[in-house]
JSON list of C-alpha atoms in Angstrom, two decimals:
[
{"chain": "A", "resi": 140, "resn": "MET", "atom": "CA", "xyz": [0.00, 0.00, 0.00]},
{"chain": "A", "resi": 141, "resn": "ARG", "atom": "CA", "xyz": [1.47, 3.32, -1.08]},
{"chain": "A", "resi": 142, "resn": "GLY", "atom": "CA", "xyz": [2.08, 5.94, 1.55]},
{"chain": "A", "resi": 143, "resn": "MET", "atom": "CA", "xyz": [4.27, 6.99, 4.45]},
{"chain": "A", "resi": 144, "resn": "TYR", "atom": "CA", "xyz": [5.13, 4.66, 7.32]},
{"chain": "A", "resi": 145, "resn": "LEU", "atom": "CA", "xyz": [6.65, 6.61, 10.19]},
{"chain": "A", "resi": 146, "resn": "ASN", "atom": "CA", "xyz": [7.92, 4.61, 13.17]},
{"chain": "A", "resi": 147, "resn": "CYS", "atom": "CA", "xyz": [6.23, 1.49, 11.81]},
{"chain": "A", "resi": 148, "resn": "ASP", "atom": "CA", "xyz": [6.96, -1.04, 9.06]},
{"chain": "A", "resi": 149, "resn": "PRO", "atom": "CA", "xyz": [5.11, -1.56, 5.73]},
{"chain": "A", "resi": 150, "resn": "LYS", "atom": "CA", "xyz": [5.99, -5.25, 5.97]},
{"chain": "A", "resi": 151, "resn": "SER", "atom": "CA", "xyz": [3.38, -5.45, 8.73]},
{"chain": "A", "resi": 152, "resn": "LEU", "atom": "CA", "xyz": [0.96, -5.55, 5.76]},
{"chain": "A", "resi": 153, "resn": "PRO", "atom": "CA", "xyz": [2.51, -8.57, 4.02]},
{"chain": "A", "resi": 154, "resn": "ALA", "atom": "CA", "xyz": [-0.18, -9.00, 1.36]},
{"chain": "A", "resi": 155, "resn": "SER", "atom": "CA", "xyz": [-0.06, -5.33, 0.33]},
{"chain": "A", "resi": 156, "resn": "PHE", "atom": "CA", "xyz": [3.73, -5.26, 0.47]},
{"chain": "A", "resi": 157, "resn": "ALA", "atom": "CA", "xyz": [4.00, -8.37, -1.71]},
{"chain": "A", "resi": 158, "resn": "ALA", "atom": "CA", "xyz": [1.53, -6.90, -4.20]},
{"chain": "A", "resi": 159, "resn": "MET", "atom": "CA", "xyz": [3.49, -3.68, -4.78]},
{"chain": "A", "resi": 160, "resn": "SER", "atom": "CA", "xyz": [3.10, -2.85, -8.46]},
{"chain": "A", "resi": 161, "resn": "ASP", "atom": "CA", "xyz": [5.94, -2.31, -10.92]},
{"chain": "A", "resi": 162, "resn": "ASN", "atom": "CA", "xyz": [5.44, 1.45, -10.70]},
{"chain": "A", "resi": 163, "resn": "SER", "atom": "CA", "xyz": [5.75, 1.55, -6.89]},
{"chain": "A", "resi": 164, "resn": "LYS", "atom": "CA", "xyz": [9.06, 1.74, -5.08]},
{"chain": "A", "resi": 165, "resn": "LEU", "atom": "CA", "xyz": [10.12, 1.42, -1.45]},
{"chain": "A", "resi": 166, "resn": "TYR", "atom": "CA", "xyz": [12.28, 4.18, -0.01]},
{"chain": "A", "resi": 167, "resn": "LYS", "atom": "CA", "xyz": [13.77, 3.95, 3.48]},
{"chain": "A", "resi": 168, "resn": "PHE", "atom": "CA", "xyz": [14.32, 7.22, 5.33]},
{"chain": "A", "resi": 169, "resn": "PRO", "atom": "CA", "xyz": [17.97, 7.99, 6.06]},
{"chain": "A", "resi": 170, "resn": "GLU", "atom": "CA", "xyz": [18.78, 6.68, 9.56]},
{"chain": "A", "resi": 171, "resn": "ASN", "atom": "CA", "xyz": [19.94, 10.10, 10.75]},
{"chain": "A", "resi": 172, "resn": "ILE", "atom": "CA", "xyz": [16.52, 11.58, 9.88]},
{"chain": "A", "resi": 173, "resn": "ALA", "atom": "CA", "xyz": [13.87, 9.17, 11.15]},
{"chain": "A", "resi": 174, "resn": "GLN", "atom": "CA", "xyz": [12.71, 5.59, 11.29]},
{"chain": "A", "resi": 175, "resn": "GLY", "atom": "CA", "xyz": [10.41, 5.56, 8.32]},
{"chain": "A", "resi": 176, "resn": "TYR", "atom": "CA", "xyz": [9.54, 4.17, 4.92]},
{"chain": "A", "resi": 177, "resn": "LEU", "atom": "CA", "xyz": [7.82, 5.54, 1.85]},
{"chain": "A", "resi": 178, "resn": "ILE", "atom": "CA", "xyz": [6.14, 3.55, -0.92]},
{"chain": "A", "resi": 179, "resn": "TYR", "atom": "CA", "xyz": [5.87, 6.03, -3.76]},
{"chain": "A", "resi": 180, "resn": "ASP", "atom": "CA", "xyz": [4.64, 6.14, -7.35]},
{"chain": "A", "resi": 181, "resn": "THR", "atom": "CA", "xyz": [7.54, 6.16, -9.82]},
{"chain": "A", "resi": 182, "resn": "ASN", "atom": "CA", "xyz": [5.25, 7.69, -12.46]},
{"chain": "A", "resi": 183, "resn": "ALA", "atom": "CA", "xyz": [4.95, 10.77, -10.26]},
{"chain": "A", "resi": 184, "resn": "TRP", "atom": "CA", "xyz": [8.52, 10.80, -8.93]},
{"chain": "A", "resi": 185, "resn": "SER", "atom": "CA", "xyz": [11.54, 9.68, -10.97]},
{"chain": "A", "resi": 186, "resn": "THR", "atom": "CA", "xyz": [13.69, 9.83, -7.82]},
{"chain": "A", "resi": 187, "resn": "PRO", "atom": "CA", "xyz": [12.75, 9.48, -4.13]},
{"chain": "A", "resi": 188, "resn": "PRO", "atom": "CA", "xyz": [10.72, 12.57, -3.11]},
{"chain": "A", "resi": 189, "resn": "ILE", "atom": "CA", "xyz": [13.10, 14.05, -0.55]},
{"chain": "A", "resi": 190, "resn": "GLU", "atom": "CA", "xyz": [14.49, 17.60, -0.45]},
{"chain": "A", "resi": 191, "resn": "ILE", "atom": "CA", "xyz": [16.75, 19.40, 2.03]},
{"chain": "A", "resi": 192, "resn": "TYR", "atom": "CA", "xyz": [16.64, 23.19, 2.27]},
{"chain": "A", "resi": 193, "resn": "GLN", "atom": "CA", "xyz": [18.67, 25.08, 4.87]},
{"chain": "A", "resi": 194, "resn": "GLU", "atom": "CA", "xyz": [19.23, 21.78, 6.73]},
{"chain": "A", "resi": 195, "resn": "GLN", "atom": "CA", "xyz": [15.46, 21.20, 6.96]},
{"chain": "A", "resi": 196, "resn": "VAL", "atom": "CA", "xyz": [14.24, 17.90, 5.52]},
{"chain": "A", "resi": 197, "resn": "PHE", "atom": "CA", "xyz": [11.07, 17.38, 3.45]},
{"chain": "A", "resi": 198, "resn": "ILE", "atom": "CA", "xyz": [9.75, 14.00, 2.30]},
{"chain": "A", "resi": 199, "resn": "ALA", "atom": "CA", "xyz": [6.51, 13.83, 0.32]},
{"chain": "A", "resi": 200, "resn": "SER", "atom": "CA", "xyz": [3.93, 11.10, -0.07]},
{"chain": "A", "resi": 201, "resn": "GLY", "atom": "CA", "xyz": [1.44, 11.66, -2.89]},
{"chain": "A", "resi": 202, "resn": "TRP", "atom": "CA", "xyz": [1.37, 14.51, -5.39]},
{"chain": "A", "resi": 203, "resn": "PHE", "atom": "CA", "xyz": [0.57, 18.23, -5.63]},
{"chain": "A", "resi": 204, "resn": "ILE", "atom": "CA", "xyz": [0.39, 21.09, -8.12]},
{"chain": "A", "resi": 205, "resn": "TYR", "atom": "CA", "xyz": [2.11, 24.24, -6.89]},
{"chain": "A", "resi": 206, "resn": "LYS", "atom": "CA", "xyz": [2.85, 27.42, -8.81]},
{"chain": "A", "resi": 207, "resn": "GLN", "atom": "CA", "xyz": [1.81, 25.78, -12.08]},
{"chain": "A", "resi": 208, "resn": "LYS", "atom": "CA", "xyz": [4.19, 22.84, -11.62]},
{"chain": "A", "resi": 209, "resn": "LEU", "atom": "CA", "xyz": [3.60, 19.19, -10.75]},
{"chain": "A", "resi": 210, "resn": "ASN", "atom": "CA", "xyz": [5.48, 18.06, -7.62]},
{"chain": "A", "resi": 211, "resn": "PRO", "atom": "CA", "xyz": [8.02, 20.93, -7.31]},
{"chain": "A", "resi": 212, "resn": "LEU", "atom": "CA", "xyz": [9.12, 19.73, -3.87]},
{"chain": "A", "resi": 213, "resn": "ALA", "atom": "CA", "xyz": [12.31, 21.82, -3.82]},
{"chain": "A", "resi": 214, "resn": "LEU", "atom": "CA", "xyz": [10.32, 25.01, -4.48]},
{"chain": "A", "resi": 215, "resn": "LEU", "atom": "CA", "xyz": [7.66, 24.14, -1.92]},
{"chain": "A", "resi": 216, "resn": "ALA", "atom": "CA", "xyz": [10.28, 23.29, 0.71]},
{"chain": "A", "resi": 217, "resn": "LYS", "atom": "CA", "xyz": [11.97, 26.65, 0.16]},
{"chain": "A", "resi": 218, "resn": "ASP", "atom": "CA", "xyz": [8.68, 28.55, 0.48]},
{"chain": "A", "resi": 219, "resn": "ILE", "atom": "CA", "xyz": [7.63, 26.66, 3.63]},
{"chain": "A", "resi": 220, "resn": "VAL", "atom": "CA", "xyz": [10.95, 27.43, 5.33]},
{"chain": "A", "resi": 221, "resn": "GLU", "atom": "CA", "xyz": [10.84, 31.09, 4.34]},
{"chain": "A", "resi": 222, "resn": "HIS", "atom": "CA", "xyz": [7.12, 31.81, 4.73]},
{"chain": "A", "resi": 223, "resn": "GLY", "atom": "CA", "xyz": [5.55, 29.01, 6.80]},
{"chain": "A", "resi": 224, "resn": "PRO", "atom": "CA", "xyz": [2.95, 26.32, 6.12]},
{"chain": "A", "resi": 225, "resn": "SER", "atom": "CA", "xyz": [0.36, 28.87, 4.98]},
{"chain": "A", "resi": 226, "resn": "VAL", "atom": "CA", "xyz": [1.95, 28.67, 1.50]},
{"chain": "A", "resi": 227, "resn": "LEU", "atom": "CA", "xyz": [0.17, 25.31, 1.17]},
{"chain": "A", "resi": 228, "resn": "ASN", "atom": "CA", "xyz": [-2.98, 27.35, 0.49]},
{"chain": "A", "resi": 229, "resn": "ASP", "atom": "CA", "xyz": [-1.44, 28.13, -2.89]},
{"chain": "A", "resi": 230, "resn": "ILE", "atom": "CA", "xyz": [-1.49, 24.46, -3.91]},
{"chain": "A", "resi": 231, "resn": "LEU", "atom": "CA", "xyz": [-3.92, 24.18, -6.82]},
{"chain": "A", "resi": 232, "resn": "ALA", "atom": "CA", "xyz": [-4.71, 20.53, -6.11]},
{"chain": "A", "resi": 233, "resn": "GLY", "atom": "CA", "xyz": [-3.06, 17.66, -4.32]},
{"chain": "A", "resi": 234, "resn": "VAL", "atom": "CA", "xyz": [-3.26, 14.44, -2.35]},
{"chain": "A", "resi": 235, "resn": "PHE", "atom": "CA", "xyz": [-0.35, 14.37, 0.06]},
{"chain": "A", "resi": 236, "resn": "VAL", "atom": "CA", "xyz": [1.29, 14.00, 3.43]},
{"chain": "A", "resi": 237, "resn": "ILE", "atom": "CA", "xyz": [4.61, 15.83, 3.78]},
{"chain": "A", "resi": 238, "resn": "TYR", "atom": "CA", "xyz": [7.16, 15.02, 6.46]},
{"chain": "A", "resi": 239, "resn": "TRP", "atom": "CA", "xyz": [9.06, 18.12, 7.61]},
{"chain": "A", "resi": 240, "resn": "LYS", "atom": "CA", "xyz": [11.98, 17.95, 10.01]},
{"chain": "A", "resi": 241, "resn": "ASN", "atom": "CA", "xyz": [13.46, 21.17, 11.37]},
{"chain": "A", "resi": 242, "resn": "GLY", "atom": "CA", "xyz": [16.15, 20.31, 13.90]},
{"chain": "A", "resi": 243, "resn": "GLU", "atom": "CA", "xyz": [14.44, 18.37, 16.68]},
{"chain": "A", "resi": 244, "resn": "GLN", "atom": "CA", "xyz": [10.95, 19.40, 15.52]},
{"chain": "A", "resi": 245, "resn": "THR", "atom": "CA", "xyz": [9.02, 17.01, 13.28]},
{"chain": "A", "resi": 246, "resn": "THR", "atom": "CA", "xyz": [5.84, 18.17, 11.54]},
{"chain": "A", "resi": 247, "resn": "LEU", "atom": "CA", "xyz": [3.39, 16.44, 9.22]},
{"chain": "A", "resi": 248, "resn": "LEU", "atom": "CA", "xyz": [1.61, 18.56, 6.62]},
{"chain": "A", "resi": 249, "resn": "THR", "atom": "CA", "xyz": [-1.65, 17.19, 5.20]},
{"chain": "A", "resi": 250, "resn": "ASP", "atom": "CA", "xyz": [-3.61, 18.15, 2.12]},
{"chain": "A", "resi": 251, "resn": "ALA", "atom": "CA", "xyz": [-6.60, 20.42, 2.63]},
{"chain": "A", "resi": 252, "resn": "LEU", "atom": "CA", "xyz": [-9.28, 17.77, 2.01]},
{"chain": "A", "resi": 253, "resn": "GLY", "atom": "CA", "xyz": [-7.54, 14.88, 3.74]},
{"chain": "A", "resi": 254, "resn": "LEU", "atom": "CA", "xyz": [-7.60, 12.84, 0.53]},
{"chain": "A", "resi": 255, "resn": "SER", "atom": "CA", "xyz": [-4.29, 11.18, 1.39]},
{"chain": "A", "resi": 256, "resn": "THR", "atom": "CA", "xyz": [-5.80, 8.95, 4.04]},
{"chain": "A", "resi": 257, "resn": "HIS", "atom": "CA", "xyz": [-3.19, 8.29, 6.71]},
{"chain": "A", "resi": 258, "resn": "TYR", "atom": "CA", "xyz": [-3.70, 7.39, 10.36]},
{"chain": "A", "resi": 259, "resn": "ILE", "atom": "CA", "xyz": [-1.92, 8.39, 13.56]},
{"chain": "A", "resi": 260, "resn": "ASP", "atom": "CA", "xyz": [-1.27, 6.39, 16.73]},
{"chain": "A", "resi": 261, "resn": "ARG", "atom": "CA", "xyz": [-2.19, 8.64, 19.65]},
{"chain": "A", "resi": 262, "resn": "LEU", "atom": "CA", "xyz": [-0.70, 6.21, 22.16]},
{"chain": "A", "resi": 263, "resn": "ALA", "atom": "CA", "xyz": [2.81, 6.56, 20.73]},
{"chain": "A", "resi": 264, "resn": "SER", "atom": "CA", "xyz": [5.24, 8.94, 22.40]},
{"chain": "A", "resi": 265, "resn": "GLU", "atom": "CA", "xyz": [6.47, 10.05, 18.96]},
{"chain": "A", "resi": 266, "resn": "LEU", "atom": "CA", "xyz": [4.74, 10.67, 15.65]},
{"chain": "A", "resi": 267, "resn": "ARG", "atom": "CA", "xyz": [3.68, 7.27, 14.33]},
{"chain": "A", "resi": 268, "resn": "ILE", "atom": "CA", "xyz": [1.62, 7.16, 11.13]},
{"chain": "A", "resi": 269, "resn": "ALA", "atom": "CA", "xyz": [0.67, 4.78, 8.32]},
{"chain": "A", "resi": 270, "resn": "PRO", "atom": "CA", "xyz": [-1.82, 4.62, 5.43]},
{"chain": "A", "resi": 271, "resn": "SER", "atom": "CA", "xyz": [-3.50, 1.68, 7.18]},
{"chain": "A", "resi": 272, "resn": "VAL", "atom": "CA", "xyz": [-4.93, 1.21, 10.67]},
{"chain": "A", "resi": 273, "resn": "LYS", "atom": "CA", "xyz": [-3.60, -2.35, 10.77]},
{"chain": "A", "resi": 274, "resn": "ALA", "atom": "CA", "xyz": [0.00, -1.16, 10.44]},
{"chain": "A", "resi": 275, "resn": "LEU", "atom": "CA", "xyz": [-0.42, 0.80, 13.70]},
{"chain": "A", "resi": 276, "resn": "LEU", "atom": "CA", "xyz": [-2.37, -1.71, 15.79]},
{"chain": "A", "resi": 277, "resn": "THR", "atom": "CA", "xyz": [-0.81, -3.02, 18.99]},
{"chain": "A", "resi": 278, "resn": "ASP", "atom": "CA", "xyz": [-2.20, -4.95, 21.93]},
{"chain": "A", "resi": 279, "resn": "LYS", "atom": "CA", "xyz": [-2.58, -1.61, 23.73]},
{"chain": "A", "resi": 280, "resn": "HIS", "atom": "CA", "xyz": [-5.30, -0.40, 21.35]},
{"chain": "A", "resi": 281, "resn": "THR", "atom": "CA", "xyz": [-8.91, -1.24, 22.22]},
{"chain": "A", "resi": 282, "resn": "LEU", "atom": "CA", "xyz": [-12.06, -1.37, 20.12]},
{"chain": "A", "resi": 283, "resn": "ASN", "atom": "CA", "xyz": [-14.46, 1.54, 20.47]},
{"chain": "A", "resi": 284, "resn": "ASN", "atom": "CA", "xyz": [-17.95, 0.17, 21.10]},
{"chain": "A", "resi": 285, "resn": "ASP", "atom": "CA", "xyz": [-19.69, 3.33, 19.88]},
{"chain": "A", "resi": 286, "resn": "MET", "atom": "CA", "xyz": [-17.79, 3.25, 16.59]},
{"chain": "A", "resi": 287, "resn": "GLN", "atom": "CA", "xyz": [-18.62, -0.44, 16.16]},
{"chain": "A", "resi": 288, "resn": "SER", "atom": "CA", "xyz": [-22.31, 0.37, 16.60]},
{"chain": "A", "resi": 289, "resn": "ILE", "atom": "CA", "xyz": [-22.17, 3.28, 14.11]},
{"chain": "A", "resi": 290, "resn": "LEU", "atom": "CA", "xyz": [-20.35, 1.15, 11.53]},
{"chain": "A", "resi": 291, "resn": "GLY", "atom": "CA", "xyz": [-22.93, -1.60, 11.89]},
{"chain": "A", "resi": 292, "resn": "LYS", "atom": "CA", "xyz": [-25.81, 0.83, 11.37]},
{"chain": "A", "resi": 293, "resn": "LYS", "atom": "CA", "xyz": [-24.36, 3.23, 8.80]},
{"chain": "A", "resi": 294, "resn": "GLN", "atom": "CA", "xyz": [-21.72, 1.04, 7.10]},
{"chain": "A", "resi": 295, "resn": "HIS", "atom": "CA", "xyz": [-19.18, 3.84, 7.49]},
{"chain": "A", "resi": 296, "resn": "LEU", "atom": "CA", "xyz": [-17.73, 6.11, 10.17]},
{"chain": "A", "resi": 297, "resn": "PHE", "atom": "CA", "xyz": [-17.59, 9.90, 10.43]},
{"chain": "A", "resi": 298, "resn": "GLY", "atom": "CA", "xyz": [-14.79, 12.44, 10.73]},
{"chain": "A", "resi": 299, "resn": "ASN", "atom": "CA", "xyz": [-11.40, 11.19, 11.80]},
{"chain": "A", "resi": 300, "resn": "PHE", "atom": "CA", "xyz": [-12.65, 8.24, 13.88]},
{"chain": "A", "resi": 301, "resn": "THR", "atom": "CA", "xyz": [-11.65, 4.60, 13.39]},
{"chain": "A", "resi": 302, "resn": "LEU", "atom": "CA", "xyz": [-12.84, 1.44, 15.12]},
{"chain": "A", "resi": 303, "resn": "TYR", "atom": "CA", "xyz": [-9.99, 1.73, 17.61]},
{"chain": "A", "resi": 304, "resn": "ASN", "atom": "CA", "xyz": [-9.45, 4.10, 20.49]},
{"chain": "A", "resi": 305, "resn": "GLU", "atom": "CA", "xyz": [-6.37, 6.29, 20.02]},
{"chain": "A", "resi": 306, "resn": "ILE", "atom": "CA", "xyz": [-5.99, 5.55, 16.29]},
{"chain": "A", "resi": 307, "resn": "GLU", "atom": "CA", "xyz": [-7.38, 8.39, 14.19]},
{"chain": "A", "resi": 308, "resn": "ARG", "atom": "CA", "xyz": [-7.21, 9.68, 10.64]},
{"chain": "A", "resi": 309, "resn": "LEU", "atom": "CA", "xyz": [-4.79, 12.58, 10.25]},
{"chain": "A", "resi": 310, "resn": "GLN", "atom": "CA", "xyz": [-6.52, 15.95, 10.45]},
{"chain": "A", "resi": 311, "resn": "PRO", "atom": "CA", "xyz": [-6.93, 17.50, 6.95]},
{"chain": "A", "resi": 312, "resn": "GLY", "atom": "CA", "xyz": [-5.31, 20.85, 6.15]},
{"chain": "A", "resi": 313, "resn": "ALA", "atom": "CA", "xyz": [-3.10, 20.83, 9.21]},
{"chain": "A", "resi": 314, "resn": "ALA", "atom": "CA", "xyz": [0.48, 21.09, 10.46]},
{"chain": "A", "resi": 315, "resn": "ILE", "atom": "CA", "xyz": [0.74, 18.26, 12.99]},
{"chain": "A", "resi": 316, "resn": "THR", "atom": "CA", "xyz": [3.46, 17.73, 15.60]},
{"chain": "A", "resi": 317, "resn": "SER", "atom": "CA", "xyz": [3.56, 15.29, 18.50]},
{"chain": "A", "resi": 318, "resn": "GLY", "atom": "CA", "xyz": [1.90, 17.90, 20.71]},
{"chain": "A", "resi": 319, "resn": "THR", "atom": "CA", "xyz": [-0.17, 20.21, 18.53]},
{"chain": "A", "resi": 320, "resn": "GLU", "atom": "CA", "xyz": [-2.34, 20.35, 15.41]},
{"chain": "A", "resi": 321, "resn": "LEU", "atom": "CA", "xyz": [-2.57, 23.75, 13.75]},
{"chain": "A", "resi": 322, "resn": "SER", "atom": "CA", "xyz": [-4.82, 24.35, 10.76]},
{"chain": "A", "resi": 323, "resn": "TYR", "atom": "CA", "xyz": [-3.12, 26.19, 7.90]},
{"chain": "A", "resi": 324, "resn": "PHE", "atom": "CA", "xyz": [-6.11, 25.97, 5.56]},
{"chain": "A", "resi": 325, "resn": "THR", "atom": "CA", "xyz": [-7.96, 29.13, 4.51]},
{"chain": "A", "resi": 326, "resn": "PHE", "atom": "CA", "xyz": [-11.29, 28.64, 2.73]},
{"chain": "A", "resi": 327, "resn": "TYR", "atom": "CA", "xyz": [-11.78, 30.60, -0.46]},
{"chain": "A", "resi": 328, "resn": "ASP", "atom": "CA", "xyz": [-14.99, 31.04, -2.42]},
{"chain": "A", "resi": 329, "resn": "GLY", "atom": "CA", "xyz": [-15.82, 27.96, -4.49]},
{"chain": "A", "resi": 330, "resn": "LYS", "atom": "CA", "xyz": [-15.84, 27.93, -8.26]},
{"chain": "A", "resi": 331, "resn": "ALA", "atom": "CA", "xyz": [-19.08, 28.31, -10.19]},
{"chain": "A", "resi": 332, "resn": "ILE", "atom": "CA", "xyz": [-20.36, 24.93, -11.36]},
{"chain": "A", "resi": 333, "resn": "GLU", "atom": "CA", "xyz": [-20.27, 26.04, -15.00]},
{"chain": "A", "resi": 334, "resn": "ASP", "atom": "CA", "xyz": [-16.50, 26.59, -14.63]},
{"chain": "A", "resi": 335, "resn": "LEU", "atom": "CA", "xyz": [-15.72, 23.12, -13.28]},
{"chain": "A", "resi": 336, "resn": "GLY", "atom": "CA", "xyz": [-15.15, 21.57, -16.71]},
{"chain": "A", "resi": 337, "resn": "GLU", "atom": "CA", "xyz": [-12.51, 24.16, -17.56]},
{"chain": "A", "resi": 338, "resn": "TYR", "atom": "CA", "xyz": [-10.94, 23.68, -14.11]},
{"chain": "A", "resi": 339, "resn": "VAL", "atom": "CA", "xyz": [-10.67, 19.92, -14.62]},
{"chain": "A", "resi": 340, "resn": "ASN", "atom": "CA", "xyz": [-9.13, 20.45, -18.05]},
{"chain": "A", "resi": 341, "resn": "THR", "atom": "CA", "xyz": [-6.53, 22.74, -16.49]},
{"chain": "A", "resi": 342, "resn": "LEU", "atom": "CA", "xyz": [-5.59, 20.06, -13.96]},
{"chain": "A", "resi": 343, "resn": "THR", "atom": "CA", "xyz": [-5.34, 17.21, -16.45]},
{"chain": "A", "resi": 344, "resn": "GLU", "atom": "CA", "xyz": [-2.84, 19.14, -18.57]},
{"chain": "A", "resi": 345, "resn": "PHE", "atom": "CA", "xyz": [-0.20, 18.46, -15.88]},
{"chain": "A", "resi": 346, "resn": "TRP", "atom": "CA", "xyz": [-0.15, 14.74, -16.82]},
{"chain": "A", "resi": 347, "resn": "PRO", "atom": "CA", "xyz": [0.76, 13.05, -20.14]},
{"chain": "A", "resi": 348, "resn": "TYR", "atom": "CA", "xyz": [-2.34, 12.18, -22.14]},
{"chain": "A", "resi": 349, "resn": "ASP", "atom": "CA", "xyz": [-1.80, 8.41, -22.07]},
{"chain": "A", "resi": 350, "resn": "THR", "atom": "CA", "xyz": [-1.63, 8.34, -18.24]},
{"chain": "A", "resi": 351, "resn": "ARG", "atom": "CA", "xyz": [-4.93, 10.12, -17.58]},
{"chain": "A", "resi": 352, "resn": "ILE", "atom": "CA", "xyz": [-7.88, 8.29, -16.08]},
{"chain": "A", "resi": 353, "resn": "LEU", "atom": "CA", "xyz": [-11.19, 9.49, -14.68]},
{"chain": "A", "resi": 354, "resn": "PRO", "atom": "CA", "xyz": [-12.86, 7.09, -12.21]},
{"chain": "A", "resi": 355, "resn": "LEU", "atom": "CA", "xyz": [-16.66, 7.15, -12.45]}
]
């Protein structure tokens, strides 16, 4: 399963790990940075998506369009360091979680809509995330009876809840550290529905024609 595994191991999902497609690649974080892994799309990234700017480290999971470019991680890293996470409001579209290490401070930056579904272990003393609840489960986590009841009745859950206490979906549009979650997202007026076709066409131009697909 593609995504970022921080302080956990993707091999804890053996079936998903064994089924990694030809266009997915495993990247292990440098040991002096963190204990982490990234399974990334080689169609989106020709090299592992890591950038270092002014000794601050950025590792991206997913994709984003920023300043009319697809995945300009070096440019985004520079702007975050110089202007703060609020520059993420200038992302045209994206599905991402970005790991940001500044000295001893580690921050996770999530896309505004939370489309890059990753989960966080609230019981861990350090940031521990994965794109699957199972990768985070330990014998210390307990089932939430209320969530079990809701899932049985509605067939889905709400918000950032999961079936387990202290495992939650990462908050969308936020800068998350081990102690705080700060929203960077600023809501702008939506586009008129008659302009959506043109907007979609603008987005698709960032990908080669033969790689485009529109799920229905």
